[in-house]
XYZ file of C-alpha atoms in Angstrom:
256
model
C 148.861 93.401 167.092
C 146.829 95.038 169.876
C 146.764 93.545 173.356
C 143.939 94.539 175.588
C 144.907 93.994 179.181
C 148.503 93.988 178.206
C 149.702 94.847 181.731
C 148.107 91.700 183.337
C 149.517 88.265 184.178
C 149.410 86.952 180.624
C 149.383 90.206 178.808
C 152.616 91.572 179.892
C 154.908 88.560 178.995
C 152.806 88.287 175.664
C 153.572 91.861 174.786
C 157.334 91.328 175.613
C 157.403 88.256 173.448
C 155.751 90.086 170.558
C 158.174 92.994 170.860
C 161.209 90.564 171.019
C 160.337 88.988 167.705
C 159.812 92.364 166.082
C 156.017 92.844 166.028
C 154.461 96.338 166.348
C 152.330 96.335 169.424
C 149.466 98.506 170.533
C 148.668 98.025 174.282
C 145.068 98.912 175.331
C 144.190 99.623 178.926
C 142.438 101.987 181.335
C 145.540 104.140 181.740
C 148.181 105.313 179.271
C 150.409 106.195 182.091
C 150.410 102.642 183.426
C 151.077 101.187 179.981
C 153.993 103.555 179.501
C 155.300 102.771 182.834
C 155.377 99.018 181.937
C 156.712 99.353 178.361
C 158.047 102.969 177.830
C 157.965 103.995 174.270
C 158.287 100.587 172.791
C 154.563 100.169 172.278
C 151.699 102.484 171.250
C 149.558 103.117 174.347
C 145.792 103.451 173.915
C 142.875 103.579 176.236
C 139.388 101.964 175.582
C 138.210 105.495 174.905
C 140.869 106.406 172.325
C 140.999 103.134 170.395
C 139.227 103.609 167.026
C 137.884 101.398 164.281
C 140.342 103.000 161.849
C 143.231 101.913 164.044
C 141.683 98.390 164.369
C 141.466 98.151 160.641
C 145.297 98.346 160.386
C 145.865 95.498 162.774
C 146.300 91.833 162.122
C 144.679 90.919 165.430
C 143.435 92.107 168.711
C 144.004 89.926 171.726
C 141.479 90.604 174.532
C 142.767 89.582 177.941
C 140.840 92.104 180.037
C 138.864 91.451 183.183
C 139.020 91.803 186.958
C 141.171 89.082 188.556
C 138.654 86.527 189.823
C 141.176 85.546 192.576
C 141.972 89.005 193.868
C 139.097 88.980 196.573
C 138.916 86.325 199.277
C 135.234 86.629 199.224
C 132.902 87.201 196.285
C 130.257 89.731 197.398
C 127.518 90.677 194.943
C 129.463 93.841 194.187
C 132.662 91.916 193.355
C 130.728 89.547 191.171
C 129.286 92.403 189.212
C 132.720 93.886 188.804
C 134.064 90.550 187.438
C 131.267 90.271 184.936
C 131.088 93.975 183.943
C 134.913 94.248 183.345
C 134.664 91.602 180.761
C 131.373 92.325 179.022
C 131.850 96.076 178.563
C 135.315 95.909 177.141
C 134.595 92.777 174.972
C 131.539 94.387 173.557
C 133.308 97.575 172.654
C 136.286 95.651 171.183
C 134.110 93.317 169.212
C 132.232 96.237 167.636
C 135.469 97.901 166.566
C 136.987 94.743 165.202
C 133.697 93.896 163.255
C 133.762 97.400 161.797
C 137.442 97.724 161.307
C 137.958 95.650 158.134
C 137.737 91.957 157.061
C 141.405 91.146 157.969
C 141.372 91.853 161.673
C 140.921 88.938 164.020
C 139.746 88.885 167.593
C 141.358 86.434 170.083
C 139.084 86.785 172.977
C 139.636 85.670 176.505
C 137.344 83.104 178.110
C 137.810 80.277 180.572
C 137.471 76.542 180.885
C 134.851 77.099 183.450
C 132.462 77.526 180.511
C 131.995 73.674 180.494
C 130.384 73.848 183.953
C 130.927 72.071 187.175
C 132.216 68.519 186.810
C 131.286 65.929 189.451
C 134.134 64.023 191.105
C 133.093 60.782 189.423
C 132.751 62.367 186.034
C 135.816 61.332 184.003
C 134.664 62.642 180.667
C 137.249 64.906 178.976
C 135.823 68.143 177.674
C 137.138 69.398 174.391
C 136.321 72.143 171.889
C 133.519 70.077 170.448
C 131.819 69.722 173.815
C 128.527 71.485 173.905
C 128.370 74.370 176.325
C 125.158 75.519 178.121
C 123.238 78.719 177.240
C 123.236 79.705 180.890
C 124.335 78.104 184.131
C 123.826 78.640 187.844
C 127.525 78.472 188.568
C 128.959 82.028 188.525
C 132.183 81.628 186.691
C 130.424 79.325 184.105
C 127.892 82.000 183.444
C 130.515 84.729 183.207
C 132.356 82.760 180.464
C 129.120 82.089 178.600
C 128.171 85.747 178.562
C 131.819 86.813 177.808
C 131.881 84.581 174.740
C 128.478 85.756 173.582
C 129.597 89.347 173.737
C 132.210 88.476 171.146
C 130.294 86.142 168.926
C 127.394 88.585 168.642
C 129.501 90.962 166.480
C 132.629 89.235 165.040
C 132.361 86.751 162.154
C 133.151 83.304 163.223
C 136.070 82.920 160.803
C 137.824 85.955 162.465
C 137.130 84.932 166.070
C 139.099 82.655 168.463
C 137.698 81.951 171.835
C 140.488 81.467 174.351
C 139.230 79.022 176.925
C 142.163 79.335 179.373
C 142.832 76.915 182.201
C 144.316 77.761 185.628
C 147.598 79.788 184.763
C 150.471 78.698 186.842
C 153.246 81.161 187.484
C 155.382 80.977 190.726
C 154.430 83.714 193.209
C 151.657 85.214 191.001
C 148.019 84.522 189.985
C 146.294 81.412 191.184
C 149.560 79.649 192.172
C 150.596 82.597 194.269
C 147.410 82.251 196.254
C 147.747 78.459 196.558
C 151.394 78.441 197.624
C 150.758 80.433 200.971
C 149.062 77.683 203.015
C 151.593 75.133 201.843
C 154.529 77.349 202.761
C 153.003 77.675 206.255
C 152.801 73.947 206.478
C 148.916 74.014 206.304
C 148.325 72.821 202.754
C 146.233 69.864 201.568
C 143.620 68.656 199.261
C 140.305 70.555 198.715
C 137.245 68.511 199.638
C 137.564 64.938 198.301
C 140.562 65.974 196.130
C 139.205 63.973 193.238
C 137.931 66.996 191.300
C 139.985 67.725 188.132
C 142.205 70.738 187.685
C 143.031 71.842 184.207
C 146.083 73.885 184.152
C 148.712 75.725 181.904
C 151.925 77.316 182.701
C 152.310 81.047 181.939
C 155.095 80.314 179.431
C 152.914 77.864 177.580
C 149.935 80.214 177.487
C 152.119 82.871 175.891
C 153.465 80.458 173.292
C 149.998 79.175 172.547
C 148.811 82.851 171.918
C 151.811 83.407 169.640
C 150.861 80.177 167.719
C 147.266 81.295 167.230
C 148.495 84.768 166.062
C 150.652 83.148 163.418
C 147.842 80.844 162.225
C 144.900 82.889 160.979
C 143.239 79.629 159.761
C 142.431 78.796 163.342
C 139.074 79.957 164.516
C 136.459 79.061 167.135
C 137.054 77.841 170.676
C 140.586 76.696 171.725
C 141.309 75.108 175.062
C 144.507 76.509 176.442
C 145.502 73.854 178.866
C 148.623 71.645 179.221
C 146.776 68.882 181.004
C 144.539 67.961 183.891
C 145.102 66.248 187.236
C 142.979 65.419 190.282
C 143.328 68.196 192.775
C 144.888 65.958 195.403
C 147.687 65.114 192.806
C 148.278 68.759 192.304
C 148.358 69.530 196.036
C 150.897 66.784 196.576
C 153.120 67.991 193.738
C 153.015 71.529 195.043
C 153.792 70.394 198.615
C 156.770 68.283 197.274
C 158.028 71.261 195.248
C 157.938 73.483 198.310
C 159.353 70.777 200.610
C 156.308 70.973 202.793
C 153.668 68.434 203.954
C 150.318 67.956 202.371
C 148.262 66.963 205.408
C 145.439 69.483 206.177
C 142.363 69.168 203.950
C 140.213 72.170 203.332
C 136.466 71.906 202.805
C 135.098 72.021 199.259
C 133.334 75.289 198.224
C-alpha cells in the first residue's frame, strides 16, 4: 500500500496501523528526509518525482491524502486559496495517471471532502448521502475544490478501481480542526457560530483510520464514500466541547 501525504494528520496513524498489521508500506511525500524522520527504515520513502508506474503496478492500492491544510491560515488570501487547490490537483492528477497506467489491480483511494455537497441552509434538514447529486461547479470555495479534486481522479482511473473519500471534520484532541476550535473555549470565550443551527458532520481520527483500513480490505467497494461518524447542529457541538473542557459556552461568534 502506498500512502501519499503519509506524514499528515490522517496519514501518519494510517501508516502506523498498516505497519502494525504487517503491510508493506510506501510513503510518498515532498521530502524523503521528512518521511524517514517519521518512520525510519520501516517504510519505503518516495517523492512525487521518484514514484513510477512500475512501482504502482506492484501495489494493491494508493491512498491519496495530500493537500495543504485548509485550517492552517487564519485568513484565506487568493494566494492561499491557490495553494490549497494546486496542492490537491497537481498531485492527484499525477497519481491518477500512474495508477491508471500501472496495472488493472491497483486501486486509488482519493481524498475529498463532504464540502462537495455544497452549503446547507440552517433550515435544510435533508441528509446528504453517497447517492446525492453533486454540482458540476459551485461558488463556495471548498465545494469547488472538492469538485475539481474528484474530477482529477475520475478523469483517469476506471470507476471500479476508484474510491472517493468524502471526509468530514476530523476530530483529534490538540490537532487539526479541533485544535483550532479548542483555543477560544479554553480561554473561556467559546460559543456558537452564527445561529448555531448549521450541521457539522464529523469523524474521529481513530474512526477515519479504521474506515480506511476497511476500504483497503474490501476491493469491491468503489465510488464515493462519506467518512463521517454523524452530524450535529453546531451549537450542540460547541456545548459538548465546552462541557468536555469544563468551560462556558456563552460568547457567540458571527457566521462566515
